[in-house]
Tab-separated table of C-alpha atoms and ligand atoms in Angstrom:
chain	number	residue	atom	x	y	z
A	1485	MET	CA	-17.003	58.785	10.296
A	1486	ALA	CA	-18.524	61.741	9.860
A	1487	LEU	CA	-22.308	60.903	10.154
A	1488	SER	CA	-26.087	62.148	10.545
A	1489	VAL	CA	-28.324	59.483	10.620
A	1490	VAL	CA	-28.034	55.625	11.683
A	1491	VAL	CA	-30.761	53.883	10.211
A	1492	PHE	CA	-31.352	50.142	11.292
A	1493	ASP	CA	-32.831	46.775	9.443
A	1494	VAL	CA	-35.238	45.279	11.339
A	1495	GLY	CA	-35.071	42.217	11.184
A	1496	GLU	CA	-32.681	40.521	13.258
A	1497	THR	CA	-31.366	43.796	14.131
A	1498	LEU	CA	-33.552	45.134	15.705
A	1499	VAL	CA	-36.566	42.280	16.267
A	1500	ASP	CA	-35.536	38.931	18.467
A	1501	GLU	CA	-37.033	37.510	15.144
A	1502	ALA	CA	-36.851	33.825	16.334
A	1503	THR	CA	-38.631	34.798	20.125
A	1504	THR	CA	-41.192	36.491	18.032
A	1505	TYR	CA	-42.287	33.585	16.165
A	1506	GLU	CA	-42.293	30.892	19.018
A	1507	ARG	CA	-44.477	33.996	21.384
A	1508	TRP	CA	-46.786	34.094	18.407
A	1509	GLU	CA	-46.763	30.227	17.926
A	1510	VAL	CA	-47.209	30.507	22.390
A	1511	GLU	CA	-49.801	33.008	21.798
A	1512	GLY	CA	-51.800	31.253	18.586
A	1513	ALA	CA	-51.215	34.710	17.009
A	1514	THR	CA	-53.848	35.198	14.340
A	1515	GLU	CA	-52.728	38.758	13.519
A	1516	PHE	CA	-48.639	38.310	12.769
A	1517	VAL	CA	-47.328	42.377	13.960
A	1518	PHE	CA	-44.388	43.225	16.084
A	1519	ALA	CA	-44.202	44.738	19.174
A	1520	GLU	CA	-42.169	47.238	21.227
A	1521	ARG	CA	-41.314	43.316	23.692
A	1522	ASP	CA	-40.002	41.818	20.491
A	1523	LEU	CA	-37.096	44.253	20.299
A	1524	HIS	CA	-34.033	43.171	21.609
A	1525	ALA	CA	-33.091	43.969	24.489
A	1526	ASP	CA	-30.137	46.212	23.700
A	1527	ALA	CA	-32.206	48.143	20.693
A	1528	LEU	CA	-33.806	51.394	22.820
A	1529	PRO	CA	-30.388	51.214	25.315
A	1530	CYS	CA	-28.659	51.741	21.699
A	1531	PHE	CA	-31.302	54.550	20.624
A	1532	ALA	CA	-30.284	56.545	23.094
A	1533	ALA	CA	-26.706	56.645	23.316
A	1534	LEU	CA	-26.594	57.331	19.632
A	1535	ARG	CA	-29.560	60.613	20.119
A	1536	SER	CA	-26.887	61.651	23.135
A	1537	ARG	CA	-24.520	62.241	19.876
A	1538	GLY	CA	-26.581	63.939	18.596
A	1539	LEU	CA	-27.599	61.393	15.260
A	1540	ARG	CA	-30.625	60.829	14.206
A	1541	LEU	CA	-32.336	57.744	13.916
A	1542	GLY	CA	-34.393	55.483	11.135
A	1543	ALA	CA	-34.831	51.791	10.780
A	1544	ALA	CA	-36.391	50.289	6.995
A	1545	GLY	CA	-36.463	47.293	6.801
A	1546	ASN	CA	-37.672	44.041	3.919
A	1547	MET	CA	-41.157	44.209	6.344
A	1548	TYR	CA	-44.581	44.554	6.129
A	1549	ALA	CA	-45.570	47.908	5.734
A	1550	HIS	CA	-47.795	47.556	9.521
A	1551	HIS	CA	-44.491	46.187	11.074
A	1552	GLU	CA	-43.368	50.229	10.513
A	1553	ASP	CA	-45.663	51.254	12.637
A	1554	PHE	CA	-44.270	49.877	15.694
A	1555	LEU	CA	-40.955	51.438	15.066
A	1556	ARG	CA	-42.511	54.919	15.433
A	1557	PRO	CA	-42.447	56.554	18.847
A	1558	HIS	CA	-38.592	54.943	19.093
A	1559	VAL	CA	-37.081	56.350	15.663
A	1560	ASP	CA	-37.115	59.722	13.545
A	1561	PHE	CA	-38.540	57.824	10.474
A	1562	VAL	CA	-39.736	54.622	9.738
A	1563	GLY	CA	-39.754	52.727	6.303
A	1564	SER	CA	-40.445	49.329	4.197
A	1565	SER	CA	-40.220	47.612	1.675
A	1566	GLU	CA	-44.033	47.204	1.158
A	1567	ARG	CA	-44.347	50.804	1.181
A	1568	TRP	CA	-41.517	51.368	-1.325
A	1569	GLY	CA	-42.324	48.641	-3.905
A	1570	VAL	CA	-38.885	47.721	-3.489
A	1571	GLU	CA	-37.079	45.261	-1.590
A	1572	LYS	CA	-33.187	44.918	-0.809
A	1573	PRO	CA	-30.345	44.283	-2.185
A	1574	ASP	CA	-32.600	46.675	-5.068
A	1575	PRO	CA	-29.982	49.783	-4.844
A	1576	GLY	CA	-34.361	51.884	-5.265
A	1577	PHE	CA	-34.460	50.213	-1.492
A	1578	PHE	CA	-31.378	52.086	-0.752
A	1579	ALA	CA	-32.866	55.351	-2.507
A	1580	HIS	CA	-35.529	55.611	-0.856
A	1581	LEU	CA	-33.636	55.550	2.757
A	1582	VAL	CA	-31.163	57.756	1.449
A	1583	GLU	CA	-34.461	60.392	0.820
A	1584	GLU	CA	-36.155	59.528	3.673
A	1585	ALA	CA	-33.342	60.042	5.891
A	1586	GLY	CA	-33.068	63.692	4.442
A	1587	ALA	CA	-29.631	63.876	4.273
A	1588	PRO	CA	-26.525	62.737	1.270
A	1589	ALA	CA	-25.244	59.207	1.614
A	1590	GLU	CA	-22.462	59.681	2.748
A	1591	GLU	CA	-23.553	61.126	6.488
A	1592	ILE	CA	-25.725	58.013	6.533
A	1593	LEU	CA	-24.477	54.678	8.245
A	1594	TYR	CA	-27.001	51.583	7.688
A	1595	VAL	CA	-26.692	48.756	10.246
A	1596	GLY	CA	-27.774	45.181	9.477
A	1597	ASP	CA	-27.612	41.673	10.311
A	1598	ARG	CA	-26.908	40.430	7.002
A	1599	VAL	CA	-23.911	40.537	4.906
A	1600	ASP	CA	-25.528	39.894	1.201
A	1601	ASN	CA	-29.532	41.824	1.399
A	1602	ASP	CA	-27.453	45.079	4.507
A	1603	VAL	CA	-23.775	45.706	3.982
A	1604	VAL	CA	-22.887	44.725	1.144
A	1605	PRO	CA	-25.943	46.471	-0.620
A	1606	ALA	CA	-25.819	49.943	1.419
A	1607	LEU	CA	-21.799	50.424	0.702
A	1608	GLY	CA	-22.510	49.785	-3.066
A	1609	ALA	CA	-25.918	52.343	-2.275
A	1610	GLY	CA	-22.526	54.829	-1.295
A	1611	LEU	CA	-24.088	54.133	3.123
A	1612	HIS	CA	-21.751	53.787	5.211
A	1613	ALA	CA	-22.485	49.844	6.502
A	1614	ILE	CA	-21.485	48.415	9.958
A	1615	ARG	CA	-22.854	44.671	10.514
A	1616	VAL	CA	-23.927	42.805	14.029
A	1617	ARG	CA	-23.620	39.800	13.437
A	1618	ARG	CA	-26.470	37.788	15.208
A	1619	GLY	CA	-29.683	35.536	14.668
A	1620	ALA	CA	-30.272	32.904	11.935
A	1621	HIS	CA	-27.287	34.175	9.408
A	1622	ALA	CA	-24.725	35.001	12.218
A	1623	ASP	CA	-22.191	32.071	10.986
A	1624	VAL	CA	-21.792	34.044	7.658
A	1625	GLU	CA	-18.465	35.596	7.226
A	1626	SER	CA	-17.745	39.402	7.763
A	1627	PRO	CA	-15.871	39.446	4.583
A	1628	ALA	CA	-12.348	41.182	5.205
A	1629	GLY	CA	-13.140	45.354	6.169
A	1630	ILE	CA	-16.431	45.018	7.369
A	1631	VAL	CA	-17.014	46.764	10.811
A	1632	THR	CA	-18.584	43.897	12.481
A	1633	ILE	CA	-20.184	44.524	16.854
A	1634	ASP	CA	-21.741	41.300	18.403
A	1635	SER	CA	-24.553	43.496	19.784
A	1636	LEU	CA	-26.003	46.996	19.597
A	1637	ASP	CA	-23.983	48.147	22.622
A	1638	GLU	CA	-21.049	47.953	21.058
A	1639	LEU	CA	-22.933	50.222	17.698
A	1640	ALA	CA	-21.972	53.605	19.791
A	1641	GLU	CA	-18.581	52.651	20.205
A	1642	ALA	CA	-18.074	51.160	16.851
A	1643	ILE	CA	-19.041	53.760	15.040
A	1644	ALA	CA	-16.512	56.884	16.988
A	1645	ARG	CA	-13.594	54.187	16.362
A	1646	ALA	CA	-14.542	53.763	12.217
B	252	MG	MG1	-32.461	41.704	9.263
């Protein structure tokens, strides 16, 4: 893959949703906003590994626009279905993503946990895609030919292999 940009889905891919929802319940949260502590432990080290390889980074998912804020310090651009007015798996979501990335679709890798919402529509939009198999949809099998990893610790190597 001759990549220049790697874009991450947010829910389950970067954010540990089960732990986050539990925290909100325990704390009796009235404002539901993701924070840096909700990131999976492998997220920030993965960003660093990819940056050291000269890649630009983005994060974009089906989420409220206010969830963009905690990601902004860590990546070059962020996007949300609420701000863009279109949700995955709609091709329009990936059109916004390509525009924000400022690179041709074939230079962009989208990393997500879902086959139906992330990998398949990203490939359909002409991007590369890798699946990280975890979270609520971990039991879904990846179709043949889909590069699948169990942790973002494996991502840099998976890119090099692909
Ligand atoms: Mg997700």
